[in-house]
mmCIF file of N, CA and C in Angstrom:
data_model
loop_
_atom_site.group_PDB
_atom_site.id
_atom_site.type_symbol
_atom_site.label_atom_id
_atom_site.label_comp_id
_atom_site.label_asym_id
_atom_site.label_seq_id
_atom_site.Cartn_x
_atom_site.Cartn_y
_atom_site.Cartn_z
ATOM 1 N N CYS X 24 87.665 43.307 50.375
ATOM 2 C CA CYS X 24 86.280 44.213 50.971
ATOM 3 C C CYS X 24 86.314 43.535 52.121
ATOM 4 N N PHE X 25 85.108 44.031 53.008
ATOM 5 C CA PHE X 25 85.078 43.486 54.306
ATOM 6 C C PHE X 25 83.399 42.704 54.367
ATOM 7 N N ARG X 26 82.406 42.396 55.029
ATOM 8 C CA ARG X 26 81.669 42.100 54.914
ATOM 9 C C ARG X 26 80.183 41.997 55.561
ATOM 10 N N PHE X 27 79.565 42.638 56.504
ATOM 11 C CA PHE X 27 78.792 42.025 57.170
ATOM 12 C C PHE X 27 78.269 41.310 56.867
ATOM 13 N N PRO X 28 78.243 39.880 58.122
ATOM 14 C CA PRO X 28 77.084 38.875 57.978
ATOM 15 C C PRO X 28 75.730 39.484 58.027
ATOM 16 N N PRO X 29 74.683 38.760 57.435
ATOM 17 C CA PRO X 29 73.079 39.683 57.370
ATOM 18 C C PRO X 29 73.066 39.433 58.733
ATOM 19 N N GLY X 30 72.536 40.805 59.008
ATOM 20 C CA GLY X 30 71.981 41.042 60.574
ATOM 21 C C GLY X 30 72.676 41.780 61.143
ATOM 22 N N LEU X 31 74.493 42.424 60.236
ATOM 23 C CA LEU X 31 75.146 43.067 61.713
ATOM 24 C C LEU X 31 75.275 43.918 60.923
ATOM 25 N N ALA X 32 76.064 45.072 61.545
ATOM 26 C CA ALA X 32 75.399 46.802 60.214
ATOM 27 C C ALA X 32 76.613 47.060 61.773
ATOM 28 N N ILE X 33 77.457 48.013 61.049
ATOM 29 C CA ILE X 33 78.040 49.391 61.844
ATOM 30 C C ILE X 33 77.613 50.874 61.385
ATOM 31 N N SER X 34 77.669 51.451 61.907
ATOM 32 C CA SER X 34 77.597 52.863 61.553
ATOM 33 C C SER X 34 77.736 54.231 62.103
ATOM 34 N N ASN X 35 78.497 54.943 61.272
ATOM 35 C CA ASN X 35 79.467 55.880 62.133
ATOM 36 C C ASN X 35 78.312 57.149 61.810
ATOM 37 N N THR X 36 76.713 57.532 61.394
ATOM 38 C CA THR X 36 76.308 58.898 61.554
ATOM 39 C C THR X 36 75.087 58.780 62.760
ATOM 40 N N ILE X 37 74.969 60.145 63.050
ATOM 41 C CA ILE X 37 74.014 60.323 63.944
ATOM 42 C C ILE X 37 72.726 59.873 63.218
ATOM 43 N N ASP X 38 72.508 59.093 61.916
ATOM 44 C CA ASP X 38 71.318 58.263 62.384
ATOM 45 C C ASP X 38 70.726 57.309 61.848
ATOM 46 N N ILE X 39 71.408 56.652 62.999
ATOM 47 C CA ILE X 39 70.694 56.262 63.602
ATOM 48 C C ILE X 39 71.103 56.525 64.852
ATOM 49 N N VAL X 40 70.961 57.551 65.811
ATOM 50 C CA VAL X 40 71.186 58.167 67.068
ATOM 51 C C VAL X 40 69.720 58.894 67.384
ATOM 52 N N ARG X 41 69.329 59.314 66.275
ATOM 53 C CA ARG X 41 68.001 60.003 66.168
ATOM 54 C C ARG X 41 66.926 58.106 66.047
ATOM 55 N N ALA X 42 67.569 57.318 64.980
ATOM 56 C CA ALA X 42 66.637 56.389 64.540
ATOM 57 C C ALA X 42 65.882 55.734 65.738
ATOM 58 N N ILE X 43 67.223 55.807 67.551
ATOM 59 C CA ILE X 43 67.081 55.009 68.212
ATOM 60 C C ILE X 43 65.925 56.189 68.751
ATOM 61 N N ALA X 44 66.105 57.165 69.506
ATOM 62 C CA ALA X 44 65.300 58.646 69.892
ATOM 63 C C ALA X 44 64.208 58.366 69.362
ATOM 64 N N ARG X 45 64.062 57.877 68.205
ATOM 65 C CA ARG X 45 63.310 57.947 67.777
ATOM 66 C C ARG X 45 62.205 56.364 68.331
ATOM 67 N N ASP X 46 62.516 56.038 68.314
ATOM 68 C CA ASP X 46 62.056 54.358 68.905
ATOM 69 C C ASP X 46 62.105 53.176 68.003
ATOM 70 N N GLU X 47 62.552 53.596 66.553
ATOM 71 C CA GLU X 47 62.595 52.692 65.620
ATOM 72 C C GLU X 47 64.630 51.847 64.940
ATOM 73 N N ARG X 48 64.385 51.694 66.082
ATOM 74 C CA ARG X 48 65.658 51.426 66.281
ATOM 75 C C ARG X 48 65.283 49.360 66.389
ATOM 76 N N PRO X 49 67.034 49.883 65.224
ATOM 77 C CA PRO X 49 66.759 47.915 66.033
ATOM 78 C C PRO X 49 66.649 47.291 66.577
ATOM 79 N N ARG X 50 66.323 46.011 65.569
ATOM 80 C CA ARG X 50 66.069 44.733 67.449
ATOM 81 C C ARG X 50 66.679 44.920 68.724
ATOM 82 N N LYS X 51 68.072 44.755 68.300
ATOM 83 C CA LYS X 51 69.162 44.216 69.425
ATOM 84 C C LYS X 51 69.778 45.568 68.065
ATOM 85 N N TYR X 52 71.335 46.189 69.508
ATOM 86 C CA TYR X 52 71.916 47.065 68.889
ATOM 87 C C TYR X 52 72.567 47.363 70.182
ATOM 88 N N LEU X 53 74.025 47.763 69.496
ATOM 89 C CA LEU X 53 75.143 48.594 70.923
ATOM 90 C C LEU X 53 75.482 49.498 70.614
ATOM 91 N N MET X 54 75.704 50.371 71.347
ATOM 92 C CA MET X 54 76.654 51.953 71.242
ATOM 93 C C MET X 54 77.386 52.062 71.736
ATOM 94 N N MET X 55 78.385 52.616 70.485
ATOM 95 C CA MET X 55 79.935 52.512 71.175
ATOM 96 C C MET X 55 80.670 53.479 70.655
ATOM 97 N N LEU X 56 81.956 53.907 71.917
ATOM 98 C CA LEU X 56 82.417 55.266 71.505
ATOM 99 C C LEU X 56 84.495 55.016 71.347
ATOM 100 N N GLY X 57 84.700 55.374 70.776
ATOM 101 C CA GLY X 57 86.054 55.022 70.558
ATOM 102 C C GLY X 57 86.754 55.932 69.212
ATOM 103 N N CYS X 58 87.847 56.113 69.675
ATOM 104 C CA CYS X 58 89.155 56.216 68.555
ATOM 105 C C CYS X 58 90.320 55.321 68.548
ATOM 106 N N SER X 59 90.865 55.118 67.320
ATOM 107 C CA SER X 59 91.629 54.700 67.138
ATOM 108 C C SER X 59 91.991 54.652 66.097
ATOM 109 N N GLY X 60 93.794 54.543 65.904
ATOM 110 C CA GLY X 60 94.308 54.980 63.758
ATOM 111 C C GLY X 60 95.364 54.150 63.752
ATOM 112 N N TRP X 61 95.841 54.184 62.760
ATOM 113 C CA TRP X 61 96.962 52.793 62.353
ATOM 114 C C TRP X 61 97.091 54.097 60.808
ATOM 115 N N GLY X 62 98.166 53.450 60.272
ATOM 116 C CA GLY X 62 99.394 53.845 58.992
ATOM 117 C C GLY X 62 98.899 53.638 58.497
ATOM 118 N N ASP X 63 99.292 53.436 57.116
ATOM 119 C CA ASP X 63 98.606 53.091 56.053
ATOM 120 C C ASP X 63 99.458 51.979 56.210
ATOM 121 N N GLU X 64 98.399 50.652 55.796
ATOM 122 C CA GLU X 64 98.689 49.057 55.107
ATOM 123 C C GLU X 64 99.204 48.772 56.770
ATOM 124 N N GLN X 65 98.950 49.633 57.925
ATOM 125 C CA GLN X 65 99.644 49.219 59.418
ATOM 126 C C GLN X 65 99.113 47.646 60.011
ATOM 127 N N LEU X 66 97.497 48.175 59.924
ATOM 128 C CA LEU X 66 97.156 46.834 60.328
ATOM 129 C C LEU X 66 96.642 45.970 59.384
ATOM 130 N N GLU X 67 96.316 45.912 58.142
ATOM 131 C CA GLU X 67 97.142 44.892 58.007
ATOM 132 C C GLU X 67 98.198 43.680 57.279
ATOM 133 N N SER X 68 99.494 44.537 57.695
ATOM 134 C CA SER X 68 100.511 43.654 57.932
ATOM 135 C C SER X 68 100.459 43.214 58.964
ATOM 136 N N GLU X 69 100.038 43.952 60.494
ATOM 137 C CA GLU X 69 100.019 43.276 62.153
ATOM 138 C C GLU X 69 99.312 41.994 61.622
ATOM 139 N N ILE X 70 97.735 41.994 61.299
ATOM 140 C CA ILE X 70 97.625 40.755 60.729
ATOM 141 C C ILE X 70 97.795 39.623 60.140
ATOM 142 N N LEU X 71 98.743 40.231 59.147
ATOM 143 C CA LEU X 71 99.249 38.723 58.150
ATOM 144 C C LEU X 71 100.415 38.481 58.943
ATOM 145 N N SER X 72 101.150 39.389 60.178
ATOM 146 C CA SER X 72 102.205 39.073 61.406
ATOM 147 C C SER X 72 101.562 37.917 62.136
ATOM 148 N N ASN X 73 100.734 37.617 61.792
ATOM 149 C CA ASN X 73 100.084 37.656 63.397
ATOM 150 C C ASN X 73 99.991 38.252 64.858
ATOM 151 N N PHE X 74 99.889 39.183 64.230
ATOM 152 C CA PHE X 74 99.589 40.431 65.898
ATOM 153 C C PHE X 74 98.548 40.282 65.804
ATOM 154 N N TRP X 75 97.223 39.796 65.696
ATOM 155 C CA TRP X 75 96.294 39.598 66.104
ATOM 156 C C TRP X 75 95.269 38.569 66.117
ATOM 157 N N LEU X 76 94.160 38.671 66.935
ATOM 158 C CA LEU X 76 94.051 36.808 66.994
ATOM 159 C C LEU X 76 92.187 37.233 66.129
ATOM 160 N N THR X 77 91.540 36.272 65.242
ATOM 161 C CA THR X 77 90.972 37.050 64.578
ATOM 162 C C THR X 77 90.300 36.438 65.277
ATOM 163 N N SER X 78 88.665 36.261 63.802
ATOM 164 C CA SER X 78 87.822 35.187 63.968
ATOM 165 C C SER X 78 86.604 36.046 63.390
ATOM 166 N N ASP X 79 86.137 34.801 63.030
ATOM 167 C CA ASP X 79 84.331 35.198 62.071
ATOM 168 C C ASP X 79 83.804 36.320 62.703
ATOM 169 N N ILE X 80 83.146 36.582 62.624
ATOM 170 C CA ILE X 80 81.783 37.886 63.638
ATOM 171 C C ILE X 80 80.879 36.807 63.742
ATOM 172 N N ASP X 81 80.103 36.420 65.571
ATOM 173 C CA ASP X 81 79.393 35.277 64.896
ATOM 174 C C ASP X 81 77.852 37.108 66.004
ATOM 175 N N HIS X 82 76.669 36.766 64.623
ATOM 176 C CA HIS X 82 76.400 38.034 66.161
ATOM 177 C C HIS X 82 75.390 37.306 67.686
ATOM 178 N N ASP X 83 75.553 36.405 68.213
ATOM 179 C CA ASP X 83 75.278 36.002 69.584
ATOM 180 C C ASP X 83 76.511 35.863 70.073
ATOM 181 N N LEU X 84 77.861 36.022 69.838
ATOM 182 C CA LEU X 84 78.628 37.054 70.231
ATOM 183 C C LEU X 84 78.575 37.916 70.910
ATOM 184 N N VAL X 85 78.329 38.611 69.910
ATOM 185 C CA VAL X 85 78.536 39.604 70.000
ATOM 186 C C VAL X 85 76.381 41.047 70.290
ATOM 187 N N PHE X 86 75.815 40.160 70.662
ATOM 188 C CA PHE X 86 74.561 39.515 70.957
ATOM 189 C C PHE X 86 74.466 39.434 72.586
ATOM 190 N N ASP X 87 74.881 38.009 72.735
ATOM 191 C CA ASP X 87 73.990 37.675 73.694
ATOM 192 C C ASP X 87 75.325 37.347 75.010
ATOM 193 N N PHE X 88 76.357 37.684 74.691
ATOM 194 C CA PHE X 88 76.750 37.439 76.016
ATOM 195 C C PHE X 88 77.531 39.042 77.066
ATOM 196 N N GLU X 89 77.132 39.441 77.762
ATOM 197 C CA GLU X 89 77.505 40.346 79.290
ATOM 198 C C GLU X 89 79.198 40.884 78.293
ATOM 199 N N PRO X 90 79.078 41.866 78.373
ATOM 200 C CA PRO X 90 80.213 42.362 77.963
ATOM 201 C C PRO X 90 81.404 41.651 78.890
ATOM 202 N N GLU X 91 81.585 41.722 80.187
ATOM 203 C CA GLU X 91 82.306 40.841 80.793
ATOM 204 C C GLU X 91 82.870 39.845 79.755
ATOM 205 N N TYR X 92 82.234 38.787 79.657
ATOM 206 C CA TYR X 92 82.014 36.801 79.127
ATOM 207 C C TYR X 92 82.140 36.710 78.040
ATOM 208 N N ARG X 93 82.142 38.292 76.664
ATOM 209 C CA ARG X 93 83.270 37.954 76.029
ATOM 210 C C ARG X 93 83.826 37.645 74.661
ATOM 211 N N TRP X 94 85.085 38.490 75.839
ATOM 212 C CA TRP X 94 86.239 38.915 75.238
ATOM 213 C C TRP X 94 86.446 36.596 76.152
ATOM 214 N N ARG X 95 86.419 36.602 77.042
ATOM 215 C CA ARG X 95 86.729 35.041 77.564
ATOM 216 C C ARG X 95 86.411 33.949 76.296
ATOM 217 N N GLU X 96 84.827 34.179 75.979
ATOM 218 C CA GLU X 96 83.963 33.379 75.225
ATOM 219 C C GLU X 96 84.736 33.364 73.689
ATOM 220 N N ALA X 97 85.217 34.920 73.368
ATOM 221 C CA ALA X 97 85.306 34.905 71.565
ATOM 222 C C ALA X 97 86.364 33.503 72.049
ATOM 223 N N MET X 98 87.436 33.965 72.721
ATOM 224 C CA MET X 98 88.619 33.027 72.783
ATOM 225 C C MET X 98 89.117 31.853 72.946
ATOM 226 N N ASN X 99 87.799 31.395 73.678
ATOM 227 C CA ASN X 99 87.537 30.040 73.401
ATOM 228 C C ASN X 99 86.773 29.862 72.149
ATOM 229 N N ARG X 100 86.923 30.446 71.210
ATOM 230 C CA ARG X 100 85.942 29.829 69.927
ATOM 231 C C ARG X 100 86.623 29.336 68.384
ATOM 232 N N ILE X 101 87.830 30.056 69.669
ATOM 233 C CA ILE X 101 88.892 30.483 67.804
ATOM 234 C C ILE X 101 90.375 29.408 68.865
ATOM 235 N N GLY X 102 89.344 28.785 70.164
ATOM 236 C CA GLY X 102 90.678 27.348 70.564
ATOM 237 C C GLY X 102 91.695 27.621 71.452
ATOM 238 N N VAL X 103 91.578 28.693 71.455
ATOM 239 C CA VAL X 103 93.503 29.553 73.032
ATOM 240 C C VAL X 103 92.741 30.198 75.310
ATOM 241 N N ASP X 104 93.047 29.340 75.065
ATOM 242 C CA ASP X 104 93.325 29.265 76.521
ATOM 243 C C ASP X 104 94.161 31.038 77.007
ATOM 244 N N PRO X 105 92.854 31.608 77.559
ATOM 245 C CA PRO X 105 93.456 32.625 77.717
ATOM 246 C C PRO X 105 94.451 33.100 79.424
ATOM 247 N N GLY X 106 94.461 30.980 79.882
ATOM 248 C CA GLY X 106 95.056 31.701 81.151
ATOM 249 C C GLY X 106 96.017 31.369 80.456
ATOM 250 N N LEU X 107 96.436 30.650 78.819
ATOM 251 C CA LEU X 107 97.810 30.321 78.722
ATOM 252 C C LEU X 107 98.754 31.972 78.148
ATOM 253 N N ILE X 108 97.780 33.178 77.793
ATOM 254 C CA ILE X 108 98.945 34.156 77.488
ATOM 255 C C ILE X 108 99.539 34.657 78.082
ATOM 256 N N CYS X 109 100.278 35.128 78.259
ATOM 257 C CA CYS X 109 101.378 35.868 78.803
ATOM 258 C C CYS X 109 101.741 37.505 78.801
ATOM 259 N N ALA X 110 101.252 38.437 79.718
ATOM 260 C CA ALA X 110 101.218 39.728 79.984
ATOM 261 C C ALA X 110 102.503 39.902 79.158
ATOM 262 N N ASP X 111 103.561 39.914 79.933
ATOM 263 C CA ASP X 111 104.887 40.423 79.628
ATOM 264 C C ASP X 111 105.882 39.305 78.007
ATOM 265 N N SER X 112 107.161 40.989 78.309
ATOM 266 C CA SER X 112 107.461 41.006 76.911
ATOM 267 C C SER X 112 108.738 40.633 77.180
ATOM 268 N N GLY X 113 109.757 40.193 76.118
ATOM 269 C CA GLY X 113 111.284 40.034 76.743
ATOM 270 C C GLY X 113 111.424 39.978 75.527
ATOM 271 N N THR X 114 113.264 39.916 75.313
ATOM 272 C CA THR X 114 113.900 39.981 74.245
ATOM 273 C C THR X 114 115.525 39.429 73.868
ATOM 274 N N ALA X 115 115.243 38.362 72.691
ATOM 275 C CA ALA X 115 116.197 37.926 72.701
ATOM 276 C C ALA X 115 117.605 37.908 72.275
#
């Protein structure tokens, strides 16, 4: 079971939106909207196959970096030079 570190949480309910509207919000928060989906165990399989770059959750990365710098900083923290990633694919 995945657990968020202290001080971070995710909500998918209207309660947090109402709390923000009443100014009863957390000190720092991000509001996001999106949709993604995977088949049964697809994401787990992709992670185990190293199709994803993963890292620990870092409070300051989430809240203290402007969105346009977050990705690059996350890559730097796991030791990946984004300049070495190729967007092209090929066949063998």
